[in-house]
XYZ file of C-alpha atoms in Angstrom:
123
model
C 155.301 163.688 124.233
C 159.537 164.177 122.926
C 162.011 167.211 123.957
C 165.167 168.326 121.808
C 167.017 170.505 123.768
C 170.317 172.872 123.011
C 172.571 175.610 123.498
C 174.473 174.206 126.403
C 178.334 174.741 126.631
C 180.726 175.109 129.302
C 181.650 179.328 129.672
C 184.006 181.535 131.838
C 181.672 184.197 134.675
C 180.265 186.386 133.742
C 178.790 185.762 129.762
C 176.280 183.931 127.906
C 174.476 181.101 126.432
C 171.260 180.853 125.058
C 169.280 177.332 125.617
C 166.278 176.653 122.885
C 164.142 173.336 124.378
C 161.430 171.967 120.985
C 158.655 169.542 121.777
C 156.685 167.300 120.119
C 153.674 164.818 121.060
C 151.293 167.235 122.719
C 149.515 170.384 122.048
C 152.478 172.596 122.735
C 150.203 175.703 123.397
C 147.966 174.135 126.122
C 150.967 174.002 128.599
C 153.483 175.590 131.108
C 156.966 174.856 130.225
C 160.242 174.687 133.175
C 163.235 175.025 132.815
C 165.274 172.938 135.575
C 168.966 172.026 136.444
C 170.504 169.758 138.207
C 173.717 170.087 139.931
C 176.234 167.744 140.218
C 174.734 165.237 143.956
C 171.940 167.772 144.240
C 168.383 167.148 142.907
C 166.152 168.580 140.312
C 166.387 172.575 140.864
C 162.976 174.581 139.615
C 164.658 177.124 137.708
C 161.370 179.040 135.786
C 158.226 178.954 134.056
C 156.157 180.868 131.344
C 153.254 179.866 130.562
C 151.057 178.443 127.606
C 150.651 182.224 125.997
C 154.014 183.810 127.688
C 152.633 185.701 129.819
C 152.811 184.238 132.836
C 155.993 183.633 133.668
C 158.604 182.762 137.532
C 161.794 182.983 138.462
C 163.565 181.504 140.752
C 165.611 183.947 142.781
C 168.878 182.921 142.408
C 168.584 183.668 138.761
C 166.085 187.157 138.955
C 167.464 189.670 136.334
C 169.706 186.734 135.136
C 167.780 184.665 133.321
C 165.006 185.522 130.584
C 162.999 183.013 129.849
C 160.328 183.145 126.862
C 157.816 181.010 124.640
C 157.754 180.954 120.177
C 154.251 178.411 120.174
C 155.282 178.958 116.344
C 158.079 177.101 116.181
C 157.048 175.080 119.057
C 159.827 176.587 121.821
C 160.635 177.871 125.019
C 164.533 179.562 124.613
C 165.763 180.409 128.584
C 168.797 183.525 128.144
C 170.991 183.031 130.160
C 173.815 185.595 131.015
C 176.427 186.974 133.812
C 176.617 183.472 134.301
C 178.164 181.563 137.399
C 179.761 178.788 138.788
C 176.850 178.139 140.888
C 175.056 177.602 138.050
C 176.729 173.964 136.616
C 174.046 171.893 136.234
C 171.830 169.571 133.449
C 169.251 172.164 132.440
C 166.307 170.179 130.543
C 163.120 171.005 129.910
C 159.784 169.601 131.554
C 156.213 170.352 130.726
C 152.840 170.221 133.426
C 148.998 170.635 131.857
C 148.074 172.554 135.236
C 149.727 175.941 137.035
C 149.491 174.134 141.151
C 153.407 172.521 141.840
C 154.679 174.174 138.257
C 157.188 175.620 141.183
C 158.171 172.025 142.709
C 160.525 170.757 139.952
C 159.640 167.037 141.013
C 156.057 167.367 140.088
C 156.266 167.575 136.037
C 154.699 164.962 133.673
C 157.478 164.583 131.254
C 161.139 166.285 130.775
C 163.841 165.808 128.305
C 166.645 164.505 128.896
C 169.115 167.956 128.636
C 172.253 169.399 127.903
C 174.959 170.814 130.379
C 175.721 174.109 131.594
C 178.989 174.355 132.352
C 180.402 178.149 133.764
C 184.334 177.303 134.546
C 185.605 178.651 138.239
């Protein structure tokens, strides 16, 4: 299982970024895929999840209305559109997969995850 994440960067508050995660080595459309993040000195935090067909989507409260998750199964890619970024969104963002729906909101319960892409929102 491998992931290639991209799209991170350094931005000012209120600006936008779009993250991409391309997966390989597994049956892409049969997995729940989440974006997780980890801020400096903190544990991993679950941000958003999308099911295999893109019909069931969830967000953590702090990003609702600002972030949008989507997937293109033909390209084996999941996206995270992040608008109106805040300094507290700073962290290493990475994608992770889980076969079953149970525990998908728990950042510590994923089967495989990528190396991540850094997002920094200036203060």
